[in-house]
Short mmCIF file of C-alpha atoms in Angstrom, two decimals:
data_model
loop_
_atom_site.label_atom_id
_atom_site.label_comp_id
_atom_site.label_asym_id
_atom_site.label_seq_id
_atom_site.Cartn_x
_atom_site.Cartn_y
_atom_site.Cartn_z
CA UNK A 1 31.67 64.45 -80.66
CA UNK A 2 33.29 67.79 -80.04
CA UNK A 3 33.68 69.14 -76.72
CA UNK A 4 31.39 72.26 -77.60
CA UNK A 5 29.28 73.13 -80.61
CA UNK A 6 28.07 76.18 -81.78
CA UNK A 7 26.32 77.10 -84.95
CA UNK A 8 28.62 79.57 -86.72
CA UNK A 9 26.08 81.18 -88.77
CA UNK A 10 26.18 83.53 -89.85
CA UNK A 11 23.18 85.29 -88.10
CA UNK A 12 21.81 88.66 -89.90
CA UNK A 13 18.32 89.94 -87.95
CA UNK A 14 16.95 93.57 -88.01
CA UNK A 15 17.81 96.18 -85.21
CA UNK A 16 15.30 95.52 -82.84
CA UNK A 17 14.86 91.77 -82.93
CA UNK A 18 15.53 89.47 -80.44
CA UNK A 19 18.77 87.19 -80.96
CA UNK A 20 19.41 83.43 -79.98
CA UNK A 21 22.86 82.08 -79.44
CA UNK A 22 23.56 78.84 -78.68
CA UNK A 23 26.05 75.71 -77.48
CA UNK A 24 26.18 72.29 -76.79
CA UNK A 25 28.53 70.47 -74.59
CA UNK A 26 29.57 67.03 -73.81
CA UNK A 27 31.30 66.91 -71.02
CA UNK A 28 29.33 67.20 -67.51
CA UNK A 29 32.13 68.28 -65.61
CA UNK A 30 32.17 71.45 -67.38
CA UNK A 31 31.11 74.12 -64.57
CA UNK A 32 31.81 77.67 -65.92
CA UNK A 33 30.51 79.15 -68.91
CA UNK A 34 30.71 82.21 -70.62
CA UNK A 35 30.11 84.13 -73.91
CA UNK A 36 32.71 86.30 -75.43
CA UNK A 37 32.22 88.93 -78.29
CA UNK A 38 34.56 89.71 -80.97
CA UNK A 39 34.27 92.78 -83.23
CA UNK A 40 35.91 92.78 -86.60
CA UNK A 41 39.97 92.58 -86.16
CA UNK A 42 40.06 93.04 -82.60
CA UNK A 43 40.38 90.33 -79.96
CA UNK A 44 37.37 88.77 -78.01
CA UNK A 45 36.60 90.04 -74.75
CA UNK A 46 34.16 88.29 -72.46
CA UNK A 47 30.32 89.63 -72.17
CA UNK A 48 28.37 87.17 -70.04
CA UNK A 49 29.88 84.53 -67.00
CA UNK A 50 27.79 82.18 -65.20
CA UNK A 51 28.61 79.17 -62.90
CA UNK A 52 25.43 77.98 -62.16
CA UNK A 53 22.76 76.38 -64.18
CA UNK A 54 19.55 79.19 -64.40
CA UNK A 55 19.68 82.82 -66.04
CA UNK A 56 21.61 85.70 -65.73
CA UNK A 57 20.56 89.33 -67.12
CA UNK A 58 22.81 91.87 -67.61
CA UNK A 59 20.72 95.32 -69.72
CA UNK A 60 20.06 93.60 -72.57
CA UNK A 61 21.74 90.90 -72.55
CA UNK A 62 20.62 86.93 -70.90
CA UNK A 63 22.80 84.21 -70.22
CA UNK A 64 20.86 81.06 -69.84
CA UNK A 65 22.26 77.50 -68.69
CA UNK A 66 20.86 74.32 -68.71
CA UNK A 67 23.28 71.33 -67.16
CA UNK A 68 20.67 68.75 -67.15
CA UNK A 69 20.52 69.32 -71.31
CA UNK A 70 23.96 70.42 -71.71
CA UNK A 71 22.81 73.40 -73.60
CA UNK A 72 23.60 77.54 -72.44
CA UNK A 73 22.20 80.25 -74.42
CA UNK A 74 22.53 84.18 -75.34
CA UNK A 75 19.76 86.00 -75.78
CA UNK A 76 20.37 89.51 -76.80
CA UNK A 77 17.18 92.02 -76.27
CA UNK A 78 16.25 94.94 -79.03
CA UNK A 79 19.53 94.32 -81.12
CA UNK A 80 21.24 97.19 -82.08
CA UNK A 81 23.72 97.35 -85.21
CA UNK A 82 26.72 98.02 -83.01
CA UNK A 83 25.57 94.32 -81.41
CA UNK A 84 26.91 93.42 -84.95
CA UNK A 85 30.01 90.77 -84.01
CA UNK A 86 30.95 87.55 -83.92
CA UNK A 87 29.86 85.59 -80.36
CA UNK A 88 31.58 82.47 -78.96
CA UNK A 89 30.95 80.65 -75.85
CA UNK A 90 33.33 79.24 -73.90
CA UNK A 91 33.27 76.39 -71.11
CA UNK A 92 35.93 75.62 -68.53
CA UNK A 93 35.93 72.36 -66.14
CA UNK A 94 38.23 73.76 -63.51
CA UNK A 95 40.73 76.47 -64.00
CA UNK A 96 43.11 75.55 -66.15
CA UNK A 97 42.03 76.25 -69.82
CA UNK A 98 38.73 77.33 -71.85
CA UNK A 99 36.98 75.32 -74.81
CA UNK A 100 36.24 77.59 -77.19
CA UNK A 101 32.84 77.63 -79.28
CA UNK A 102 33.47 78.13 -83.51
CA UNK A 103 31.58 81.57 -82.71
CA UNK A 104 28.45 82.62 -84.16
CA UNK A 105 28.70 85.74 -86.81
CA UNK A 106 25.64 88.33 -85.92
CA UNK A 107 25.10 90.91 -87.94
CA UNK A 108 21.83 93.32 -86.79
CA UNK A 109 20.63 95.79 -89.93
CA UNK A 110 19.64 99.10 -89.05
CA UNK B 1 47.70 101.55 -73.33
CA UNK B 2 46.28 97.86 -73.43
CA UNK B 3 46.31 94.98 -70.89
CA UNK B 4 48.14 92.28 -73.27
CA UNK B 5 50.10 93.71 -76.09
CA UNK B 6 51.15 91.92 -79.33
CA UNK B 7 53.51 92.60 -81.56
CA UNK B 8 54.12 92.89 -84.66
CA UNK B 9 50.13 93.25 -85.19
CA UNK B 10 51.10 92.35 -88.65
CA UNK B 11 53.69 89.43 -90.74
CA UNK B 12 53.93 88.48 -94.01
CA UNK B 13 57.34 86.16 -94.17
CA UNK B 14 57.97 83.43 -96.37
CA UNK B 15 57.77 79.44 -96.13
CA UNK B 16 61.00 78.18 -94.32
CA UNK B 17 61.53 81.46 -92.40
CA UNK B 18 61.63 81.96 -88.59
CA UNK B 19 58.90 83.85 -86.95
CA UNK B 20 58.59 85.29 -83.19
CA UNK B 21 55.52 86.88 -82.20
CA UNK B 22 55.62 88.22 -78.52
CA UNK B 23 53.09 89.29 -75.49
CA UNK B 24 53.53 91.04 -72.94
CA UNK B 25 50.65 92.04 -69.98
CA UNK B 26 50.18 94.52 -67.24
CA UNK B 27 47.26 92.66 -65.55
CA UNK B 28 49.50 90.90 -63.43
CA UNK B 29 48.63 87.23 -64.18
CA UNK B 30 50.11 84.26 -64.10
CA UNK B 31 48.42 82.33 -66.98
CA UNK B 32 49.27 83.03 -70.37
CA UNK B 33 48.08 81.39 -73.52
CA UNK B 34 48.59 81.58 -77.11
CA UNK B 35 45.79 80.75 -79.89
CA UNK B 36 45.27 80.58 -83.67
CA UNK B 37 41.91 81.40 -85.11
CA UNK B 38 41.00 80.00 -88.32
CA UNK B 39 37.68 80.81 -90.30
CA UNK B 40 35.59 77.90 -89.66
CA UNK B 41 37.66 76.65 -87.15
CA UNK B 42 37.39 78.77 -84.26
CA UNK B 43 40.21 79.37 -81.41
CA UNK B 44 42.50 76.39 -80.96
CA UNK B 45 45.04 76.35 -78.42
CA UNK B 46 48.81 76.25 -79.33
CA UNK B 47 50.13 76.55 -75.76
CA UNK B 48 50.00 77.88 -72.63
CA UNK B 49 51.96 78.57 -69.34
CA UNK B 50 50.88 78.48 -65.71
CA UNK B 51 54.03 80.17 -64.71
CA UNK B 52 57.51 80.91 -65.77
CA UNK B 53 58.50 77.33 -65.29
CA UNK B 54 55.68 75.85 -66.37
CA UNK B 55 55.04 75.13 -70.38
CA UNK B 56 52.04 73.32 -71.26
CA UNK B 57 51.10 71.93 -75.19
CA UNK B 58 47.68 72.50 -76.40
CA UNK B 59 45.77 70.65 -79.06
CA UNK B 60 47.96 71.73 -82.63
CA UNK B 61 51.61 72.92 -80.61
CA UNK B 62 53.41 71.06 -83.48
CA UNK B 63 55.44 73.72 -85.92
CA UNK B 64 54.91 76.10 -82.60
CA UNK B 65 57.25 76.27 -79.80
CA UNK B 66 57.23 79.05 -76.84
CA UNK B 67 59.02 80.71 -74.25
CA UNK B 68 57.77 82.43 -70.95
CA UNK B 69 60.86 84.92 -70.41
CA UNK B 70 58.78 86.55 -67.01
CA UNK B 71 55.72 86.18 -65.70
CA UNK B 72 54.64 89.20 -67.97
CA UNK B 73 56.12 87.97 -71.38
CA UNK B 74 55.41 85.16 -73.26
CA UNK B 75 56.12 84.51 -77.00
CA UNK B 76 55.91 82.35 -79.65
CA UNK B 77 58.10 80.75 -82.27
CA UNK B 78 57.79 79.21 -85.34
CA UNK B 79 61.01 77.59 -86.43
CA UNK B 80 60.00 77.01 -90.10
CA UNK B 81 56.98 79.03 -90.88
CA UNK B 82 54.85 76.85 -93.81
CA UNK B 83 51.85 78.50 -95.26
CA UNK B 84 48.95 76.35 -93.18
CA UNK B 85 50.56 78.41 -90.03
CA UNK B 86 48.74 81.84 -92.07
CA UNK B 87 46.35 82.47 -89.58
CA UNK B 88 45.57 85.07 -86.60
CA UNK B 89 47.19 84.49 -83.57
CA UNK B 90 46.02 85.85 -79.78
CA UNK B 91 47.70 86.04 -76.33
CA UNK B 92 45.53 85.80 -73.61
CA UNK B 93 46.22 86.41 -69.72
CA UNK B 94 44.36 84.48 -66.99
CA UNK B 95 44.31 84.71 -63.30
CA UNK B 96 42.72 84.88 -59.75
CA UNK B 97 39.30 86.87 -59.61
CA UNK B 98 37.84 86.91 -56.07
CA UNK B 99 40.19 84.52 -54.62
CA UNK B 100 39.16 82.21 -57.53
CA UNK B 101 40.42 81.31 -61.28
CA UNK B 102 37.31 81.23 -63.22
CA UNK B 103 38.69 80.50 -66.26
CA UNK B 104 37.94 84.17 -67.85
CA UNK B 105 40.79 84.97 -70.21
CA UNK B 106 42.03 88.57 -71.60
CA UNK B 107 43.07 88.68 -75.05
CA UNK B 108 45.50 90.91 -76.70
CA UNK B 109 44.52 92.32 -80.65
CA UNK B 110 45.88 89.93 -82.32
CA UNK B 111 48.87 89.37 -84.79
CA UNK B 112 48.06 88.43 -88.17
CA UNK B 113 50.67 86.07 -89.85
CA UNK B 114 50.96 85.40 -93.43
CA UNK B 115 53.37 82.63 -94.90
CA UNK B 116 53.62 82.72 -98.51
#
């Protein structure tokens, strides 16, 4: 089993909608967690960080973790098309390196 | 002008050839990493460095070697380039934040490397 698993899509929803992005994990020491957007040709940069298990809002955006199920989530409130990008969670046991979701390719139609 | 800089932002060499691709960063960190992104196979770590004396393999660093010439420059090698190394390539930086590493990593744009 891989250390994280992400659907990679790709995800195409009209502007407005409300999108769901999600990972699995294996290992329980994992203890930070974060989602990281990529447009087209450019290099991710991070969106959402949590360290906690519970939910954290930032405007339209939702990070949600779940230890107990292994499971974090993105929500992303009344999508716009420049929300259009590939999304990849990432989860770190301590600090010395990231495991990188596949990324999830969103696309939101005007 | 950006954080982490890449260069060249574009390669198209041939198999057998050697390639350098280099980083450099302003943020003032002292973790720097190199990945490949693949379609369908996400970001994969090559390797990374804690510090200028400290070189670290990740999960595919064969083909790939580095060298972390300051604490701002890092770059990578391949000795023989063979077309399964076409792929894009990113240099991150990581560091303290708050008195604590959390892991979050800054990526440069990204070199694009094609072996034919």
């Amino acid at each position: 089993q891989k250390e994280v698993e992400q659907d990679p899509g790709p995800l195409s929803v009209p502007e407005g909608a409300i999108v769901s992005l999600n990972c699995t994990y294996s290992n329980s020491a994992f203890q930070y967690f974060m989602w990281y957007r990529q447009y087209s040709r450019k290099g991710p940069e991070l969106l959402m960080y949590t360290y906690s298990s519970g939910n954290k809002e930032d405007g339209r955006f939702t990070a949600q973790v779940d230890k107990s199920s292994k499971y974090i989530s993105l929500f992303i409130r009344d999508s716009q098309p420049s929300d259009s990008a590939t999304y990849l969670c990432a989860i770190a046991a301590g600090s010395e390196k990231l495991v990188f979701g596949k990324g999830t390719k969103l696309t939101v139609n005007p | 002008d950006a954080d982490v800089t890449q260069t060249p932002r574009n390669r198209i060499t041939k198999t057998g050839k050697r390639i350098m691709l280099e980083c450099s960063q302003t943020k003032g960190h002292d973790r720097m990493y190199w990945y490949r992104q693949d379609p369908g196979l996400g970001l994969r770590l090559i390797y990374y460095s804690f510090d200028v004396k400290d070189i670290n393999k990740g999960e595919i660093s064969d083909g790939y070697s580095v060298s972390r010439q300051a604490q701002a420059k890092f770059s990578l090698s391949l000795e023989s380039a063979i077309p399964n190394q076409t792929a894009l390539y990113f240099c991150a930086t990581g560091g303290l934040a708050g008195g604590r590493n959390t892991g979050e990593l800054f990526f440069g744009e990204g070199s694009r490397l094609t072996v034919l």
